[in-house]
Every structure is written in structure tokens, then in C-alpha cells.
Coordinates of C-alpha atoms in Angstrom, one line a residue:
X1 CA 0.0 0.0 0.0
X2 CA 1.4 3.2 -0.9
X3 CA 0.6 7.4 -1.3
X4 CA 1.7 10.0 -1.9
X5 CA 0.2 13.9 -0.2
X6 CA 1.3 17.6 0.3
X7 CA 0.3 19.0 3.6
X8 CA 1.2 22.9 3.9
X9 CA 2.7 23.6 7.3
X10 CA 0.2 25.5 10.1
X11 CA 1.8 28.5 11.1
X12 CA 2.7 28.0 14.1
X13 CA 4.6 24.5 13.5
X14 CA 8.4 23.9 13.2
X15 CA 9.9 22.9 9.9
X16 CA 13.0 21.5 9.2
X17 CA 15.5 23.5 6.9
X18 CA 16.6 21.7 3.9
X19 CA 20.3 20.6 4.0
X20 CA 20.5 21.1 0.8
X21 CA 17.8 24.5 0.2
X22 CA 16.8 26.4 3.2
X23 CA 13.6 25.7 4.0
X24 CA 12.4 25.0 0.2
X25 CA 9.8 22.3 0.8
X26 CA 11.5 18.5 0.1
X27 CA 10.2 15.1 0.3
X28 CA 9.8 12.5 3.0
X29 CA 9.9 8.6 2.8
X30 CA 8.5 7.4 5.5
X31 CA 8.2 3.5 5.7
X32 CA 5.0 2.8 7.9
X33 CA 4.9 -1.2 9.7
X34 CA 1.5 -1.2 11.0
X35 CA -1.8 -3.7 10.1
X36 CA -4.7 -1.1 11.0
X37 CA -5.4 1.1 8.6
X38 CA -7.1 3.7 10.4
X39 CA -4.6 4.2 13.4
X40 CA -2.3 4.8 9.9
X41 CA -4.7 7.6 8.9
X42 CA -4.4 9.5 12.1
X43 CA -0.3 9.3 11.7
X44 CA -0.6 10.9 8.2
X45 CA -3.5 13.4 9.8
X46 CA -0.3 14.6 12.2
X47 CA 2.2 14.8 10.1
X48 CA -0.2 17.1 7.9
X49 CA 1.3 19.6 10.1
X50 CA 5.2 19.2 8.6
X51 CA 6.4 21.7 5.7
X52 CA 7.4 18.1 3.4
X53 CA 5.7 16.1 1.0
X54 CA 5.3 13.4 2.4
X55 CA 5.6 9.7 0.6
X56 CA 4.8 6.8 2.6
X57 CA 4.4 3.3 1.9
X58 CA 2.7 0.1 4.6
X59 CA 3.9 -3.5 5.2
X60 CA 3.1 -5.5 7.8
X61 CA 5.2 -8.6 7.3
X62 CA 8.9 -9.1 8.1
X63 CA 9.3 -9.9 4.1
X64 CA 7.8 -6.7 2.8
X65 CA 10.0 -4.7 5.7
X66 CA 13.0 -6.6 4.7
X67 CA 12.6 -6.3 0.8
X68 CA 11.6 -2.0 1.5
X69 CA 14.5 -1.4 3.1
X70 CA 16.9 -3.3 0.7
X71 CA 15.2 -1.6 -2.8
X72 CA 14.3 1.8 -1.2
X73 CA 15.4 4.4 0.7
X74 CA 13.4 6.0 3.9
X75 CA 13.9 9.4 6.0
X76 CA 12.1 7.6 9.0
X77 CA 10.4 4.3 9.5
X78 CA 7.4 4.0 12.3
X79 CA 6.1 0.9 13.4
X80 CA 3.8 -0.3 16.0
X81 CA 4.0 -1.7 18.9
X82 CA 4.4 -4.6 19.4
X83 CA 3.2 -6.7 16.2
X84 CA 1.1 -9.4 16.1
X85 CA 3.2 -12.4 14.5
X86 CA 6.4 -10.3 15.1
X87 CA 9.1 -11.3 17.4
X88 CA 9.6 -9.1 20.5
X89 CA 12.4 -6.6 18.9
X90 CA 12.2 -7.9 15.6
X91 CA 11.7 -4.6 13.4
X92 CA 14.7 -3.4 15.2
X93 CA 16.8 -6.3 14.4
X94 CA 15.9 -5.4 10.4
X95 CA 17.1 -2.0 10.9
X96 CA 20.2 -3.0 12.5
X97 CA 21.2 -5.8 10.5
X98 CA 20.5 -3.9 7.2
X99 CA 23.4 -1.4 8.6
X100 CA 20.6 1.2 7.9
X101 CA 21.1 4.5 10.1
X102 CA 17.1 5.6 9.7
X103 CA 15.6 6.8 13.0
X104 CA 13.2 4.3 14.0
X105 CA 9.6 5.3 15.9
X106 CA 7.5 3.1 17.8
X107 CA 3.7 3.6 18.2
X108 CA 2.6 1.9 21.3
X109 CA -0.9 1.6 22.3
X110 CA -0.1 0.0 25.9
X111 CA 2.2 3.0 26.9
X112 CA 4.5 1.5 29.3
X113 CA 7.6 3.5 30.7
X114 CA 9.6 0.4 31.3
X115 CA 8.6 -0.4 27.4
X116 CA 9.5 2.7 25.9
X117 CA 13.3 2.5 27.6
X118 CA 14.0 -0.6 26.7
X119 CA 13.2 -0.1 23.1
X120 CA 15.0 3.0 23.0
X121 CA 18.3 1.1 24.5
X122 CA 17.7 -1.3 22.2
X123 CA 18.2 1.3 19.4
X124 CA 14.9 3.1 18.9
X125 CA 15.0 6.7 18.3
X126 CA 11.5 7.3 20.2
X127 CA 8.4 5.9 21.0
X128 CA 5.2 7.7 20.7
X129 CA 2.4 6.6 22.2
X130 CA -0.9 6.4 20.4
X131 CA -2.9 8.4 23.0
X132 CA -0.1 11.3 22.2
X133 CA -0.1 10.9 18.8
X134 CA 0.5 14.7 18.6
X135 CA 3.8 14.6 19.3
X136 CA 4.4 12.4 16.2
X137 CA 5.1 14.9 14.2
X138 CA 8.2 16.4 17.2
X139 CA 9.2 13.0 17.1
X140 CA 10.2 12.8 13.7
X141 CA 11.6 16.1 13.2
X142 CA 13.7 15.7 16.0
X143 CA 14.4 12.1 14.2
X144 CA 15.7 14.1 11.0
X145 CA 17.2 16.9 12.3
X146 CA 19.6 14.3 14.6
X147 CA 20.5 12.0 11.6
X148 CA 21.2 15.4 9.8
X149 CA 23.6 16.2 12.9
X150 CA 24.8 12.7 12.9
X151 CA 25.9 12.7 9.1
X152 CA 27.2 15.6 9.5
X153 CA 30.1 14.8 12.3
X154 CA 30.5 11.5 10.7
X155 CA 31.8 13.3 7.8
X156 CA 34.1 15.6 9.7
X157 CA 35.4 13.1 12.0
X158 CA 36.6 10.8 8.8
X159 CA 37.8 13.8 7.4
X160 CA 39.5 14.8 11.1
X161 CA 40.9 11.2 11.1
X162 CA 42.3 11.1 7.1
X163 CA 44.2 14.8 7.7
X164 CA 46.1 14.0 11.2
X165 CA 46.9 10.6 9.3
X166 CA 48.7 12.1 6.4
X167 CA 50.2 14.9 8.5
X168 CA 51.7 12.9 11.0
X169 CA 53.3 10.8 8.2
X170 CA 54.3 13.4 5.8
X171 CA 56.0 14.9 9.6
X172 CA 58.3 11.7 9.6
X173 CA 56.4 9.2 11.8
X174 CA 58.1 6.1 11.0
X175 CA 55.1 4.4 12.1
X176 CA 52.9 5.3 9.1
X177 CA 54.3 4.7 5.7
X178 CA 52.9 6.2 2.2
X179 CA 52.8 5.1 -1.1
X180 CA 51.6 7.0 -4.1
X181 CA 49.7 5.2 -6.7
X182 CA 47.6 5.2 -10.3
X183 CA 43.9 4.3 -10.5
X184 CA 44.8 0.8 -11.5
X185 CA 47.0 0.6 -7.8
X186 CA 50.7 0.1 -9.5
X187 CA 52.9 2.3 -7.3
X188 CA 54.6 5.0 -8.0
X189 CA 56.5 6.3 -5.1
X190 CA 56.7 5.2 -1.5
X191 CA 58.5 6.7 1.8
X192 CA 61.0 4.9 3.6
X193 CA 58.8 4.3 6.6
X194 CA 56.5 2.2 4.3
X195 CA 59.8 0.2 3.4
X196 CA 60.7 -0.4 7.5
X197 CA 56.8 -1.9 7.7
X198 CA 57.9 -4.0 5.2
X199 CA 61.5 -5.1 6.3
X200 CA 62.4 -3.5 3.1
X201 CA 65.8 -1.7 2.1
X202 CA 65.1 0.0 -0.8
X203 CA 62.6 1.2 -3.0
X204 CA 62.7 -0.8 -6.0
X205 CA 61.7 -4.2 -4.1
X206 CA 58.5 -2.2 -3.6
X207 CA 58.1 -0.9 -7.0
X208 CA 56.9 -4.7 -8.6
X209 CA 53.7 -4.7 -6.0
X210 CA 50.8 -3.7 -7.4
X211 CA 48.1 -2.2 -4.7
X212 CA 45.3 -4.2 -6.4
X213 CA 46.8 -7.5 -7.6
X214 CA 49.0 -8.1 -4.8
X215 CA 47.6 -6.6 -1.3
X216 CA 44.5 -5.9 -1.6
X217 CA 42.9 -7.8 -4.4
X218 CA 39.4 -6.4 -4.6
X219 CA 38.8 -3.5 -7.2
X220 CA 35.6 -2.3 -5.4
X221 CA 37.7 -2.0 -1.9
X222 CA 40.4 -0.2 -3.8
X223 CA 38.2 2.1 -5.3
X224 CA 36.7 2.6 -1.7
X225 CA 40.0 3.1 -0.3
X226 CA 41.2 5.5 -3.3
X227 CA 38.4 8.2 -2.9
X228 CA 36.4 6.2 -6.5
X229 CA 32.9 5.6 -4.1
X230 CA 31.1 7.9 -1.4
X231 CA 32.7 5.0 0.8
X232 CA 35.3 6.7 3.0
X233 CA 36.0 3.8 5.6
X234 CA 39.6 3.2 6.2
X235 CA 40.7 -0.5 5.0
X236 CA 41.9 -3.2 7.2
X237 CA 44.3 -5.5 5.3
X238 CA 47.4 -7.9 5.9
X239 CA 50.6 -7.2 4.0
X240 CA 53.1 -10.1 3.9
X241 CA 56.6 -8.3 4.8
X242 CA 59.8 -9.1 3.1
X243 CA 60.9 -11.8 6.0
X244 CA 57.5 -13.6 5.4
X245 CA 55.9 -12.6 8.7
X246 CA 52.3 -11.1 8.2
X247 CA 51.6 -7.5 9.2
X248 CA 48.3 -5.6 9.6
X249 CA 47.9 -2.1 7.9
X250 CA 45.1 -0.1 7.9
X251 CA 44.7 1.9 4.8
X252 CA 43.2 5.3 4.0
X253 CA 43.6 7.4 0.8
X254 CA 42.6 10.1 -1.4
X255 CA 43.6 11.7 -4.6
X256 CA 46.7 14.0 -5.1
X257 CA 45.6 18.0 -5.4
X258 CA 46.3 18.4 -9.2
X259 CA 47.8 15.4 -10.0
X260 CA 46.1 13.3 -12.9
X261 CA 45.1 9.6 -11.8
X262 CA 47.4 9.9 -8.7
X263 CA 46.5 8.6 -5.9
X264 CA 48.1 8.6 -2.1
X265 CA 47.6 6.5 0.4
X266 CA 48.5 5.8 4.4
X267 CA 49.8 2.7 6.1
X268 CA 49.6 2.6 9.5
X269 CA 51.2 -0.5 11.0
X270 CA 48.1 -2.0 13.7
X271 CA 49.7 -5.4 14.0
X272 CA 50.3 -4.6 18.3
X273 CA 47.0 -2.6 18.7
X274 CA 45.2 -5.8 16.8
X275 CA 47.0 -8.3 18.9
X276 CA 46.1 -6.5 22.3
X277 CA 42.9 -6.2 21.6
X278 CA 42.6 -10.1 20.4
X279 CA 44.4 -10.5 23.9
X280 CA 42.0 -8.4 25.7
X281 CA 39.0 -9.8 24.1
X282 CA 40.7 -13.8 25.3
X283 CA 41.1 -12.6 28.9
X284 CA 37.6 -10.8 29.3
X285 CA 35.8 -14.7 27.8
X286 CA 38.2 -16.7 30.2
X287 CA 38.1 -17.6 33.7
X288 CA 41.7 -16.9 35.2
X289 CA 42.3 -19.4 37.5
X290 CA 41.9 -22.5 34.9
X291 CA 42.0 -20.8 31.8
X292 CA 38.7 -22.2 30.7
X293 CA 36.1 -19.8 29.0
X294 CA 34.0 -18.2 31.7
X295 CA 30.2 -18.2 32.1
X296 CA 29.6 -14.8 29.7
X297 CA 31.4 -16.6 26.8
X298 CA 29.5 -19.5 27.6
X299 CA 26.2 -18.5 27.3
X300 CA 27.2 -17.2 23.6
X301 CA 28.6 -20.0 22.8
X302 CA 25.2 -21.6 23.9
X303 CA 23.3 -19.2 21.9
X304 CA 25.5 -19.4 18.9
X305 CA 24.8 -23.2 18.8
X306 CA 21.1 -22.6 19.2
X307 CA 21.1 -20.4 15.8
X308 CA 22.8 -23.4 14.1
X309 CA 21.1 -25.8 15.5
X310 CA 17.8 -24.0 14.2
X311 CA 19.0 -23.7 10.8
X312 CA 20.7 -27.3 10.5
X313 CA 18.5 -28.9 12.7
X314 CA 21.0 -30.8 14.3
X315 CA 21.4 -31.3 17.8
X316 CA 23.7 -30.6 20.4
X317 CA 24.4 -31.5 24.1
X318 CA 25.6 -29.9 27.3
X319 CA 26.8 -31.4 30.2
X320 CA 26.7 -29.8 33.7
X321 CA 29.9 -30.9 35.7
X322 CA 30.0 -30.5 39.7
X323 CA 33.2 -31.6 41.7
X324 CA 31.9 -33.9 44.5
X325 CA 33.1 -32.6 48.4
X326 CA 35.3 -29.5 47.0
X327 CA 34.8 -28.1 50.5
X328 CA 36.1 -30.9 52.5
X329 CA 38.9 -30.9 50.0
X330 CA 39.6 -27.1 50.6
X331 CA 39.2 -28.0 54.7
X332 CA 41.8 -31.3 54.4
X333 CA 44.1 -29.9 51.8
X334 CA 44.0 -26.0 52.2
X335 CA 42.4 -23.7 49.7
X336 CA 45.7 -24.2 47.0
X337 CA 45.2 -28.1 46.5
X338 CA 41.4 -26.8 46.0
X339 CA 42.0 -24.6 43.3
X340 CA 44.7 -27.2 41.8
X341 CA 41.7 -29.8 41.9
X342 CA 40.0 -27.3 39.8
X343 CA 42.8 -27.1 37.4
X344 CA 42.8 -30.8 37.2
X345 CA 39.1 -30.8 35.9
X346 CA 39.8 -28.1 33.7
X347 CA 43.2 -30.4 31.9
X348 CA 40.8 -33.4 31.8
X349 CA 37.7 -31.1 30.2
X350 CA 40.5 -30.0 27.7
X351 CA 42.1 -33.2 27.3
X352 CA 38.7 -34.9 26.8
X353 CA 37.1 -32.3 24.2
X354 CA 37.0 -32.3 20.6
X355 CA 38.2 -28.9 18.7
X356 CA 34.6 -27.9 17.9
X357 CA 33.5 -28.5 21.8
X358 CA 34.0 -25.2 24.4
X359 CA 34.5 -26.2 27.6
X360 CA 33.6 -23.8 30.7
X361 CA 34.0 -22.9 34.2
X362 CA 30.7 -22.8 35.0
X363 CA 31.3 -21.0 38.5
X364 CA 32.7 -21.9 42.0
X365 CA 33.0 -25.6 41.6
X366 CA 30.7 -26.2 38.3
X367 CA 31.9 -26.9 34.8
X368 CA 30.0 -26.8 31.7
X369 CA 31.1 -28.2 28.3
X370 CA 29.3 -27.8 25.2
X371 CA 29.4 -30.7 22.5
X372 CA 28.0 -29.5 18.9
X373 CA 26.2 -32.1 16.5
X374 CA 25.8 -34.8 19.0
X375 CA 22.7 -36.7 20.9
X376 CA 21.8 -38.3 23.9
X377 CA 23.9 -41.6 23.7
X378 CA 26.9 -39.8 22.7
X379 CA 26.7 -37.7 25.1
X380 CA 26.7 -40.0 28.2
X381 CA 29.4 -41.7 26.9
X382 CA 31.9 -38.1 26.7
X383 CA 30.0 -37.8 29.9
X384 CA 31.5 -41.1 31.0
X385 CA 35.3 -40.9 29.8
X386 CA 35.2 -37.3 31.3
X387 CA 34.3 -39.0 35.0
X388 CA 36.6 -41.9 34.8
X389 CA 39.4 -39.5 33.2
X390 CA 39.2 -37.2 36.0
X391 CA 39.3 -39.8 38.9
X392 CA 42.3 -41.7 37.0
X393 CA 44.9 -38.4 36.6
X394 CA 47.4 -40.1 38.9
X395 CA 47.3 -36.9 41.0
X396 CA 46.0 -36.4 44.5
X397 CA 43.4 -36.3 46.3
X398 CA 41.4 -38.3 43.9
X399 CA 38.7 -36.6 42.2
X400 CA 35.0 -37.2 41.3
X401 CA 32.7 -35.1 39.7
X402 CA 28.7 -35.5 38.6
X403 CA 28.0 -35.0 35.4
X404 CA 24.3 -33.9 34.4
X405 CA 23.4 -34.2 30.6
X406 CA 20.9 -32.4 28.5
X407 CA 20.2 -32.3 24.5
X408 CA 18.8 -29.4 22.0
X409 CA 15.8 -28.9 21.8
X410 CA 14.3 -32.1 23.3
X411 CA 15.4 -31.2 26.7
X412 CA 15.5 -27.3 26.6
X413 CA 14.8 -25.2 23.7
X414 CA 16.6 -22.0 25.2
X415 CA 19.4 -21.1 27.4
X416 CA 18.2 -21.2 30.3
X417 CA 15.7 -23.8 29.8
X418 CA 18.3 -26.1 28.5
X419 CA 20.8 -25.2 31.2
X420 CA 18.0 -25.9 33.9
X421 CA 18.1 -29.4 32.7
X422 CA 21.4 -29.9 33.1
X423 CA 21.3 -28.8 36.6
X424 CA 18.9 -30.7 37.3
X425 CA 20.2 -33.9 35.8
X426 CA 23.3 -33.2 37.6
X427 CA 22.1 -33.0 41.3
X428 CA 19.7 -35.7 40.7
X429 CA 23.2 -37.8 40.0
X430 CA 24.9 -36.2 42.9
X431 CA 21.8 -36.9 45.5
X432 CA 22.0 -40.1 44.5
X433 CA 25.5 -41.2 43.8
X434 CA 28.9 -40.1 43.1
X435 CA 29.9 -41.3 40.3
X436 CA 27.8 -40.6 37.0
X437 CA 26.1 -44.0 35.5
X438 CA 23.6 -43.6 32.6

């Protein structure tokens, strides 16, 4: 369903200026996710009031919204509240995953402040509710007029970034290199702080590479890179030095003032910063003492297997590990042999597991390991070899642990659902023996 009207603007309303002309009168695309006609009507009746001429289109399926947004472009979209045969948040997932930075309204007819702030932390520009539906209208110029804003630093914060990067490397920072190139990406001229990224000596062991060909072998992301696209991302790309170790450069370019098909381009050397942060990210998913993921990585593990599981539909197992009489272990031994008992579990988990199975420190004296593509009867039996290879380490005290098993989706169709079963398989083992027996 589609329309197109021109409202003029009362005379006492705001209006938007132009970016472009003033306040000349433009258009506005407004994608509308809604299944009631009428409470449509009285949105359009609002925005009457707004200086634009207004084009709008309805869906009301998730297909319709998806195939919009991908063929056309919108100023706003609004969308109700929830929707019937929607999933909770889905409109915003659309949005999101469609990288599409269009301020998104939500009509609700249940006006709920706990609602409104969760949507709106979730990504929602506003939500209106349909009692208010006056302040539609605010809404959506305040919509426009922050996206305008938005754009607009965007723009000068790449531009910010691409001028300190070639001044600080035309100033001699030997950690950024240059290159100049053609439009086909076969260099012409490089600085010697390029050559020291590259563990090179001289400039003609540099002049043979070609930009396209040889590093970053895409001609769309080279045209990005060379200024060719409204695309002015900086590019993330490894560059094989002269030694044969791999470094990673980020790349941003631009043309030469007055120079025909030249083109000139950054290298900034990221190889430390990238390995920190691939550091940081390890430490903040592992638990320190055994080295294990911890619970947070866990439970996206968990989720991620969910996903495949639903598109595959294969199944998957968890098992719920708890290490029997850690406290009179701690008591006996001293709190050291308790968190070396730990550490034991941990080497047998690791020992035990395939590559595609993420093993976990649960917390305190639990231990979860999660075993893709893989049933009930396969599952006891890791379940199994896990118990007896714990008890048989050769170390001491001797260990036991109880094991509780539980399959996707049969026994749990969500996290915590599925987890639940575990547990409770688990303690029903430990209540009633010691050693796990399926």
C-alpha cells in the first residue's frame, strides 16, 4: 500500500531546513509497519502539520519490511508496537542488520515507561504513544534533524581522522608509511617508513607490488580506499613483509591535489594494537584461574549453537559438571590443592574435548562443556570418559565429579531452559550417587 500527499505547514509549526535549500519544501519517505489502517490515517493526519511532501508506503510482514528497506530508501520508518506475529524486537533487528542508520519510531498503544526504555536502549530513536499521537510529528523532526547532525560529524570526524593521518606521516612518523599510486593501484613512489613496515631496504623491491593485484585484491575496496565511491571507511588489510611474517595495515587514501590519476595513500602498522585487543577480548571470555572460557562466553557459545542448531537442525548436548566434596577438599588440603583440583578438571575437560566443543567454568565448583552435532547416547558416553578420566589423573586427592546431561531442543529449547536441565540432571546424579552411571 502506498501514497503520496502535500500537507502545507500550520503557522505555528516547526519545519526542518533543507540541507541542501533552506527551508524549500522537500520530500519524506517514510516506511510505515503497522496492520490497522485507520490508526495509519491519524499518523498521516499529524504529520499534515510538517512543511514536506510526504511519501509513505505500509507493510506489515517481516518480508515486505525486509525487501523496503533493501530496494528503497526512507527518512524515518514507524512501526507499531508490538506486532502481532512479530518477534519481540524484531523490526529493530531489520534495521540493525540492514546497517541502515534511519531513525526508528515506535507507536505503542499499551504505553509502558519500562517499554519505551528498553526499546529506546535497544536502538529506537523514540516511542510515541498512540494516545499522544500529537507529538508524532516532534518526534520525527527531532528524528531528521539528529540523523542530519549525525551525518554531518560522521563526515568531519573521517575527514579529522584522514588529515592527522597524512600529517603525521608526511611529519616523519616512522610508524605510518605512504605510497603514491595510479587508479589501477601500480605504485609509483613510497617513503621509507613504508619500506621499514615491510622489512624493506630499498625502494625498487617495492616498485613490482601492485596495490590491487598483490595486497588488496578487490577493485571495489580499492576504489573505496582511493576516494572512487562515497565510501570513505579506512581499510583493514594484511601485508606479507619481506621476512615472510604477516603485518596488519590499515589503509586510507585520497587523490593528489592536481595530479592526474594519482593517488596517495596511508599505512599505519596495527599489527600490536590488533594483537592486544585479540588479547584483551581472550582474557575478558576466560576464567583466570583455569583458563577455561567463563560463564559470559558461555552462554554465547550456547546461543550461537542454538542459531545453528535451528538452521541445521541438528542437535547438540551440554553437560553440567559439579566436583563432589570440594569443601572438604579445601578443609583437608587448604584452599591451594582446591584450586589445583580445579585445574585438574579443567586439563581433563580439555584433554577430553573435541576442537569444535567449548568447555567452561561454570562457577565456584561447576563446569560446563558444550558438545555440537551430537545426541543423547553420545553424550553420556563423553560424559562417562570425562568421570573416569578425572578420577584416574594419577594426581591427588582423587577426584570425582557429577555429570548432568541435557540435549537441543528435546530437553530445553533456550538457554536457560536447556541449562536448567542440566542442573537438574546433575544434582539428581549427585543426591544419589557419586559417580555418573547412565
Amino acid at each position: 500500500m502506498s501514497r503520496v500527499s502535500v500537507w502545507q505547514q500550520g503557522p505555528t509549526e516547526p519545519a526542518l531546513p533543507s540541507p541542501e535549500s533552506g527551508n524549500r519544501i522537500r520530500q519524506l519517505r517514510i516506511l510505515i509497519i503497522h496492520h490497522d489502517m485507520q490508526a495509519v490515517d491519524r499518523c498521516l493526519r499529524e504529520l499534515s502539520r510538517i512543511r514536506f511532501t510526504v511519501s509513505w508506503k505500509v507493510v506489515t510482514t517481516p518480508e515486505q519490511c525486509t525487501d523496503r528497506l533493501r530496494s528503497d530508501h526512507y527518512d524515518v520508518v514507524i512501526s507499531k508496537y508490538p506486532l502481532a506475529m512479530w518477534k519481540a524486537n524484531q523490526v529493530l533487528d531489520l534495521v540493525q542488520q540492514l546497517k541502515k542508520a534511519i531513525p526508528l519510531i515506535f507507536l505503542l498503544h499499551d504505553w509502558k515507561r519500562e517499554t519505551a526504555a528498553e526499546l529506546i536502549m535497544g536502538g529506537a530513536f523514540d516511542c510515541v504513544a498512540m494516545n499522544s499521537i500529537g507529538h508524532l510529528p516532534v518526534s520525527v523532526l527531532r528524528g531528521l534533524e539528529e540523523k542530519a547532525l549525525r551525518d554531518e560529524r560522521d563526515r568531519a570526524q573521517d575527514e579529522l581522522r584522514r588529515s592527522e593521518a597524512r600529517y603525521r606521516a608526511l611529519a616523519g612518523n616512522l610508524s605510518y608509511g605512504i605510497l603514491h599510486c595510479n587508479a589501477c593501484g601500480g605504485f609509483i613512489d613510497v617513503n621509507q617508513a613504508l619500506l621499514a613496515i615491510l622489512g624493506l631496504e630499498t625502494k625498487d623491491q617495492l616498485m613490482a607490488v601492485n596495490l590491487m593485484s598483490d595486497i588488496i585484491q578487490d577493485g571495489a575496496k580499492v576504489a573505496q580506499l582511493l576516494g572512487q565511491t562515497d565510501e570513505l571507511d579506512p581499510l583493514e588489510v594484511e601485508w606479507r613483509r619481506w621476512d615472510g611474517k604477516t603485518v596488519k595495515v590499515r589503509l586510507s587514501g585520497q587523490r593528489v591535489a592536481g595530479g592526474t590519476d594519482t593517488y596517495e595513500v596511508i599505512v599505519e602498522d596495527i599489527t600490536r594494537q590488533r594483537a592486544l585487543e585479540d588479547h584483551l577480548r581472550q582474557l575478558a571470555a576466560s576464567d583466570p584461574l583455569t583458563g577455561l572460557a567463563n560463564y559470559r562466553h558461555l552462554i554465547e557459545v550456547l546461543d550461537m549453537e542454538i542459531k545453528r542448531s535451528k538452521r541445521t537442525g541438528r542437535q547438540f548436548a551440554v553437560l553440567l559438571l559439579d566436583v563432589d566434596e570440594l569443601k572438604r577438599i579445601n578443609d583437608h588440603y587448604g584452599h591451594v590443592t582446591g584450586n589445583q583440583a580445579l585445574c585438574r578438571v579443567a586439563d581433563a575437560l580439555v584433554m577430553c574435548c573435541r576442537d569444535i566443543d567449548s568447555a567452561a567454568r561454570f562457577g565456584g565448583d561447576e563446569f560446563a562443556v558444550v558438545l555440537p552435532e551430537i545426541g543423547k547416547e553420545a553424550a553420556n558416553s563423553v560424559a562417562l570418559r570425562l568421570c573416569a578420566s578425572i578420577e584416574n589423573d594419577g594426581k591427588g586427592p582423587i577426584l570425582s565429579v557429577s555429570v548432568g546431561v541435557a540435549v537441543y531442543p528435546e530437553e530445553g529449547d533456550k538457554v536457560e531452559s536447556l541449562l536448567n536441565a542440566a542442573d537438574s540432571a546433575m544434582y539428581a546424579i549427585k543426591r544419589g550417587k557419586r559417580q555418573y552411571n547412565p
